[in-house]
Tab-separated table of C-alpha atoms in Angstrom:
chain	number	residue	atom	x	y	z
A	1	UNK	CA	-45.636	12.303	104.793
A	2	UNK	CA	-44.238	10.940	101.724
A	3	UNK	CA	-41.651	7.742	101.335
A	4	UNK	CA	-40.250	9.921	98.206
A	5	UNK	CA	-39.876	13.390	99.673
A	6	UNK	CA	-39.449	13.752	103.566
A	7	UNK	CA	-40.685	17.127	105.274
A	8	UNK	CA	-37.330	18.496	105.528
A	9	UNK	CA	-36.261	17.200	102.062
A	10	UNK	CA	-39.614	19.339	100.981
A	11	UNK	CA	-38.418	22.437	102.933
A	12	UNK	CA	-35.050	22.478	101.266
A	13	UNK	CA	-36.361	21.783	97.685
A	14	UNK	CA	-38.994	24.605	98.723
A	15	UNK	CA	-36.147	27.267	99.985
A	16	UNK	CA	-33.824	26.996	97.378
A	17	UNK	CA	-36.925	27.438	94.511
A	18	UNK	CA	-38.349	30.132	96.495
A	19	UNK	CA	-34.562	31.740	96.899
A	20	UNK	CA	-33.691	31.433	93.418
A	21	UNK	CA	-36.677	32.282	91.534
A	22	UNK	CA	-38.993	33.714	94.005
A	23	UNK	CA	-41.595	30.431	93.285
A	24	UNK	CA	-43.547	29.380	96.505
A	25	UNK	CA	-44.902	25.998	97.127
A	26	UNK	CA	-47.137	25.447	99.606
A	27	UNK	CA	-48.055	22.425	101.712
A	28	UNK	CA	-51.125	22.219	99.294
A	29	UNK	CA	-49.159	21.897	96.126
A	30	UNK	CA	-46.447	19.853	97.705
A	31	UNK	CA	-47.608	16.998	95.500
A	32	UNK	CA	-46.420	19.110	92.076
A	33	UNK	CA	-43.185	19.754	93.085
A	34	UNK	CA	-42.945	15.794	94.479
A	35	UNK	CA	-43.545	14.773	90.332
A	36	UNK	CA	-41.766	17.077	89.120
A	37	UNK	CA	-38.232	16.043	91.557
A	38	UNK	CA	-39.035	12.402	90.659
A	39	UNK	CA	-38.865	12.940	86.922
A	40	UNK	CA	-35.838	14.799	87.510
A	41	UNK	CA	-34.164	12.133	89.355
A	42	UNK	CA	-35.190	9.276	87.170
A	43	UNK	CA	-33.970	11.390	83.978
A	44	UNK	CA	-30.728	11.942	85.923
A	45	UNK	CA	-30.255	8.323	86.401
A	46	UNK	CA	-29.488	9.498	90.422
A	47	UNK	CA	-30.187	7.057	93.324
A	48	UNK	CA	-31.020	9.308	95.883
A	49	UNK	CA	-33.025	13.210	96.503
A	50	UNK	CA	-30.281	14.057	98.571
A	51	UNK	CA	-27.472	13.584	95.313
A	52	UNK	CA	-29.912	15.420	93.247
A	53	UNK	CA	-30.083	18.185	95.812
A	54	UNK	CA	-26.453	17.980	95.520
A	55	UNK	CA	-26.795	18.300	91.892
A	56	UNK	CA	-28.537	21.166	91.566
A	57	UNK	CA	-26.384	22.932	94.079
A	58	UNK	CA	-23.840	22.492	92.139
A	59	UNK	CA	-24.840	22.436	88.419
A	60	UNK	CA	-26.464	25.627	87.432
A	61	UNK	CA	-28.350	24.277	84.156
A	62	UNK	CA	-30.083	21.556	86.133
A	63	UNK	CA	-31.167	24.088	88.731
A	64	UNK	CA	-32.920	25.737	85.314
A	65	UNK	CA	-34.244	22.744	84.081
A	66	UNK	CA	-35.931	22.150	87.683
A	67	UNK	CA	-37.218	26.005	87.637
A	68	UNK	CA	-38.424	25.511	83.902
A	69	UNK	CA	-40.323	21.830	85.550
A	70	UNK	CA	-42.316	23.363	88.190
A	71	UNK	CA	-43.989	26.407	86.105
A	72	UNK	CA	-46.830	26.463	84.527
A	73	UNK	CA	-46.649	27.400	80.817
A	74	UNK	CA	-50.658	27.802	80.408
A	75	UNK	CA	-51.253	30.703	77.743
A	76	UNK	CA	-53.105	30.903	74.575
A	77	UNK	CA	-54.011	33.825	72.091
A	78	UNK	CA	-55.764	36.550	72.859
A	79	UNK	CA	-55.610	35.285	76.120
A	80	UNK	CA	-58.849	38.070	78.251
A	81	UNK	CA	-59.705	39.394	75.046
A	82	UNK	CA	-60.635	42.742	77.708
A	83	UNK	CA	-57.349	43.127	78.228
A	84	UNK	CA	-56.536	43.674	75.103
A	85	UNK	CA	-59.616	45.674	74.399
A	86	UNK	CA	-58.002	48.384	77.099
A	87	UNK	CA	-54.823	47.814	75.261
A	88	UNK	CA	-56.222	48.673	71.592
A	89	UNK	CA	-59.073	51.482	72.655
A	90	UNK	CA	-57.424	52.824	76.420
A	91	UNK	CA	-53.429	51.935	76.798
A	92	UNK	CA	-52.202	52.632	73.316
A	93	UNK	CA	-54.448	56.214	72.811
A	94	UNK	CA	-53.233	57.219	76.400
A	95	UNK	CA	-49.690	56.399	75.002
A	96	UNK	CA	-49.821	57.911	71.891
A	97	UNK	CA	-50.829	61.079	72.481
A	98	UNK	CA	-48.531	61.325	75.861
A	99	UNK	CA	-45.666	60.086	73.679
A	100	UNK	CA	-46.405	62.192	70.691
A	101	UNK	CA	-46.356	65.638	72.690
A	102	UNK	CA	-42.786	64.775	73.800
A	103	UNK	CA	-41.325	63.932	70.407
A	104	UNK	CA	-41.132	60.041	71.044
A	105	UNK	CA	-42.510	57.684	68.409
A	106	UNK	CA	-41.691	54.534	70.137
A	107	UNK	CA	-43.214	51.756	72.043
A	108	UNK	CA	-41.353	49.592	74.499
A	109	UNK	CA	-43.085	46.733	75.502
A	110	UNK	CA	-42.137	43.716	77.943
A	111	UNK	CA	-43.974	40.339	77.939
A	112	UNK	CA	-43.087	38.757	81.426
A	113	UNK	CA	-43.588	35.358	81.649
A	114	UNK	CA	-44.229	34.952	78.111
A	115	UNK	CA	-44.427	31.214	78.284
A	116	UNK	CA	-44.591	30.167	74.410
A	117	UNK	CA	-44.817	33.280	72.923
A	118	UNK	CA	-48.488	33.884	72.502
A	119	UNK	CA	-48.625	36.594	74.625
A	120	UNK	CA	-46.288	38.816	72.634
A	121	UNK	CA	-47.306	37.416	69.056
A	122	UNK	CA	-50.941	39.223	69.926
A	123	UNK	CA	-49.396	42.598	71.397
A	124	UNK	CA	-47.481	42.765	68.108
A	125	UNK	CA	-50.507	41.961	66.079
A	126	UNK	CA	-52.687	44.314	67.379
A	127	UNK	CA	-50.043	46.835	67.204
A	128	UNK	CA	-49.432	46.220	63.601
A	129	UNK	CA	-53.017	46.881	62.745
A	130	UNK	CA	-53.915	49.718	64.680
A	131	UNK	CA	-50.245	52.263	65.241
A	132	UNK	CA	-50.210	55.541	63.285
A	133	UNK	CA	-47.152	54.830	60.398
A	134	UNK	CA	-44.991	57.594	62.301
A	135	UNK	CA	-44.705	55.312	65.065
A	136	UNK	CA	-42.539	52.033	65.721
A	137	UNK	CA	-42.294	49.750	68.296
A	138	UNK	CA	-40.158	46.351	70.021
A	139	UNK	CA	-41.076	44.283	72.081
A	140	UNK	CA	-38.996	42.154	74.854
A	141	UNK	CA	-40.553	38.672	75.702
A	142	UNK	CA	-38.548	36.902	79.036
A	143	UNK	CA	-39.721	33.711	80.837
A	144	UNK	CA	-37.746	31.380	83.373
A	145	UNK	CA	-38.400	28.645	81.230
A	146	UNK	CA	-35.859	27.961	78.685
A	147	UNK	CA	-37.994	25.398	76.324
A	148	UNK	CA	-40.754	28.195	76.352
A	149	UNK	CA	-38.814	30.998	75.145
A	150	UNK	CA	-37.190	28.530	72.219
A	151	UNK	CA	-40.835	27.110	71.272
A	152	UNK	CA	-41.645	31.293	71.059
A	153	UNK	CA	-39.040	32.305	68.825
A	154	UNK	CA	-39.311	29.435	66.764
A	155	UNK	CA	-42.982	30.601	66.601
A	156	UNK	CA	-44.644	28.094	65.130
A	157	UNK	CA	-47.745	26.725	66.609
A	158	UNK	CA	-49.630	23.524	65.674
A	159	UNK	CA	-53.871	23.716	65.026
A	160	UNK	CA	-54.913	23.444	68.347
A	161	UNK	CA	-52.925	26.273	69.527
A	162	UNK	CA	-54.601	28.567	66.984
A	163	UNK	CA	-58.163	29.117	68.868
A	164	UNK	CA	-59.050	32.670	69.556
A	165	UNK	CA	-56.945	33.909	66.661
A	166	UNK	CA	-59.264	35.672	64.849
A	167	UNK	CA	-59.416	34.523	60.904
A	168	UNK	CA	-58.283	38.067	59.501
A	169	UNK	CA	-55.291	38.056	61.812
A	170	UNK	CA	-54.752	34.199	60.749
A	171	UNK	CA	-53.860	35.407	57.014
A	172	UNK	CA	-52.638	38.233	57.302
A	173	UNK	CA	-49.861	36.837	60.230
A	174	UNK	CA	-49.595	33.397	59.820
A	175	UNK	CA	-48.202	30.726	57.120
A	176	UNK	CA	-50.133	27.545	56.582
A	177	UNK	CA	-47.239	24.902	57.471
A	178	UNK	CA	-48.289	21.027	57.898
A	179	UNK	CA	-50.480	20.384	61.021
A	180	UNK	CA	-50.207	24.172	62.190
A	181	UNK	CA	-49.304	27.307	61.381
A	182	UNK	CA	-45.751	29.700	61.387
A	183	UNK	CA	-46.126	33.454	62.636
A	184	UNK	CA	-44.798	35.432	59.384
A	185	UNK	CA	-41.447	37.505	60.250
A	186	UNK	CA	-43.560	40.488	59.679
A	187	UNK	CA	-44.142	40.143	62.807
A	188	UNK	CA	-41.272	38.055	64.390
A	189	UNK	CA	-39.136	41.575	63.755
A	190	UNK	CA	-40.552	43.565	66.242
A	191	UNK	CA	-39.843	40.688	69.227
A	192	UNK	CA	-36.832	39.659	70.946
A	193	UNK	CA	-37.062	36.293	73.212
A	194	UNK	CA	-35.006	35.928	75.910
A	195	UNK	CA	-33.872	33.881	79.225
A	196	UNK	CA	-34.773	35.913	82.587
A	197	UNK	CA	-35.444	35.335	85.808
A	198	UNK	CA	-38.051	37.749	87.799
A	199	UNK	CA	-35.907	37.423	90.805
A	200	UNK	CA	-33.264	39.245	89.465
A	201	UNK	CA	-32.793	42.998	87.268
A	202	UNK	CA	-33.887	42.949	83.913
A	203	UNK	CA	-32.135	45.966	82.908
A	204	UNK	CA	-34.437	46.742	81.115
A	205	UNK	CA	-35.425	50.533	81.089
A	206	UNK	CA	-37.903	53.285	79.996
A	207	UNK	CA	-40.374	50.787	79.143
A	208	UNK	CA	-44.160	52.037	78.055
A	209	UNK	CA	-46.067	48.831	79.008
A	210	UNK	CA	-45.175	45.615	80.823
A	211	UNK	CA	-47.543	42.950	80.472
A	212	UNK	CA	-47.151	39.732	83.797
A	213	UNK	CA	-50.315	37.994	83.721
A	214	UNK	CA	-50.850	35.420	85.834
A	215	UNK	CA	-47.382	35.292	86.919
A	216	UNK	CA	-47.193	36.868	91.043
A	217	UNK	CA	-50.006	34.173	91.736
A	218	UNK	CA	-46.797	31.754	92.021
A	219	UNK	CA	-44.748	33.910	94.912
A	220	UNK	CA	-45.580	35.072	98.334
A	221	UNK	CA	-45.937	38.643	99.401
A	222	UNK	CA	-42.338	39.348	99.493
A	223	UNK	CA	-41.584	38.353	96.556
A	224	UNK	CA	-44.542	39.745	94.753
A	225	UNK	CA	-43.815	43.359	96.315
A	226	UNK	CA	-40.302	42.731	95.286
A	227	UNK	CA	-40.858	42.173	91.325
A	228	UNK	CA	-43.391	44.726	91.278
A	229	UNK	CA	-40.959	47.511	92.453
A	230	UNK	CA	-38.538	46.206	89.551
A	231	UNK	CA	-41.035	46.725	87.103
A	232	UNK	CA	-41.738	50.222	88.431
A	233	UNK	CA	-38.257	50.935	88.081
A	234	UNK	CA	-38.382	49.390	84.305
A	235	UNK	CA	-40.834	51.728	83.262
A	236	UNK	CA	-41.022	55.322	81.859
A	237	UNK	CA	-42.065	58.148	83.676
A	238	UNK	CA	-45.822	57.569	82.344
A	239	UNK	CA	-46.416	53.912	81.639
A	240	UNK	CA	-48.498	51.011	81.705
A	241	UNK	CA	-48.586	47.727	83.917
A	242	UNK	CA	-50.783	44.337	83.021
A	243	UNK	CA	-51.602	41.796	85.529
A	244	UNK	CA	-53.327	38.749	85.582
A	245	UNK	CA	-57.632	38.971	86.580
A	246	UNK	CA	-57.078	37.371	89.845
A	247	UNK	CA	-54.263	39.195	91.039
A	248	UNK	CA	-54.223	42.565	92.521
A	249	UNK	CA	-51.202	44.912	93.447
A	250	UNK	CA	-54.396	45.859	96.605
A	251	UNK	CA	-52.024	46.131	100.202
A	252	UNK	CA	-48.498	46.414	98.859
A	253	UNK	CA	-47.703	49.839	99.323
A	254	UNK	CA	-46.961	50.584	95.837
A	255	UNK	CA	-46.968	53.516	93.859
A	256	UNK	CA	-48.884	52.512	90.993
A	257	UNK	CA	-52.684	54.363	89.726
A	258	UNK	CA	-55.374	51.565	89.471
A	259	UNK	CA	-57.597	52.251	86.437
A	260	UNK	CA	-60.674	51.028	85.796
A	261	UNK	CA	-61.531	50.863	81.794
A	262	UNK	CA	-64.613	50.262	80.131
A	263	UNK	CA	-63.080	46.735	79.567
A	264	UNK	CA	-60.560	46.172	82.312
A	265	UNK	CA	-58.546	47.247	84.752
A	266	UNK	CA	-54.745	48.067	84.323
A	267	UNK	CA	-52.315	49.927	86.220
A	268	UNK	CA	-50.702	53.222	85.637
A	269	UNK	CA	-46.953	54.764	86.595
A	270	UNK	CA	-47.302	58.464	86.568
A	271	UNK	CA	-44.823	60.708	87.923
């Protein structure tokens, strides 16, 4: 047991994440959460975990800035280049001709858990280069951390952020700016960053694609059977949903089509 974080000052901590964001920490990863309270506290300038508990009970934009602490912003570019191998040469074909039939020239895309903005920045690339000119298309890009979503619409990224970006895509999308680079508003246009919690509604609606990678590894069952029915409820009568590699929608009940591409696997809404 730790002199820093008792077990029931743990299972508190560990409810009120888990009840406000759907996070779970386990006894493994105990030690995470433990770093990330005392930087909290020491940046607080509080004496004790039980006033910061306090705090965050209380203060709603602390309780944030704890949520934003404990995930993981790991993405990059092109992050599983298969996935978006299904997107460019499966998802998008699928789409277009589905879409085209009906009269609808639009794309609606959700990044979920963008982190930094990578994520979305390569959907709109790729879109860029390869949709018919009749078409258009937006895309939303959410995450529970605050600092992410501002680092993604500021979108600039320094060098070492850049691997994986392939060099055409570099000039065509990019501006040279002084130890990195700054994704051209060409392409900025078509996003719209914003604050959201996967606990709660989006709103969002009639969505073609929503990409979560590497996002339901962080709840529990309930809470992963929980966001996925909110995304089925997001999106269009035909549609698209991304997960991470490792994580599999496999026991949940849902409704969703598994599809196994020549690349990856995805999953399909079809009613």
């Amino acid at each position: 047991m730790s002199d820093f974080l008792h077990d029931n000052d743990f299972e508190r901590f560990r409810n009120l994440i888990y009840d406000e964001s759907g996070i779970h920490f386990s006894t493994t990863n105990r030690s995470i959460l433990e770093s990330r309270l005392k930087e909290r506290l020491k940046r607080s300038g509080l004496d004790s975990i039980d006033d910061y508990f306090q705090l965050i009970r209380r203060n709603e934009e602390e309780l944030k800035i704890l949520l934003d602490s404990v995930t993981t912003n790991l993405t990059r570019f092109f992050r599983n280049t298969a996935h978006f191998q299904t997107f460019e040469h499966f998802v998008i074909p699928d789409l277009l001709e589905y879409k085209r039939a009906r009269g609808d020239r639009k794309l609606r895309i959700w990044s979920a858990g963008c982190s930094t903005g990578e994520e979305p920045y390569t959907i709109a690339m790729i879109l860029r280069e390869i949709l018919p000119a009749d078409f258009s298309f937006e895309i939303v890009a959410s995450d529970i951390s605050l600092k992410s979503v501002m680092i993604g619409k500021e979108g600039y990224y320094s060098d070492n952020r850049m691997n994986g970006v392939p060099p055409g895509y570099l000039a065509k999308y990019f501006t040279r700016m002084e130890g990195g680079y700054q994704v051209s508003d060409e392409i900025k246009q078509h996003i719209r960053f914003d604050y959201h919690n996967l606990k709660n509604d989006s709103g969002l609606r009639n969505l073609d694609i929503v990409f979560c990678r590497n996002v339901l590894i962080y709840f529990d069952e309930a809470a992963q059977k929980a966001v996925v029915n909110r995304f089925w409820d997001t999106l269009a009568g035909y549609a698209y949903l991304y997960i991470g590699h490792s994580e599999s929608l496999f026991g949940m009940g849902t409704s969703f089509e598994f599809v196994k591409t020549d690349w990856a696997c995805v999953y399909r809404k079809k009613v």
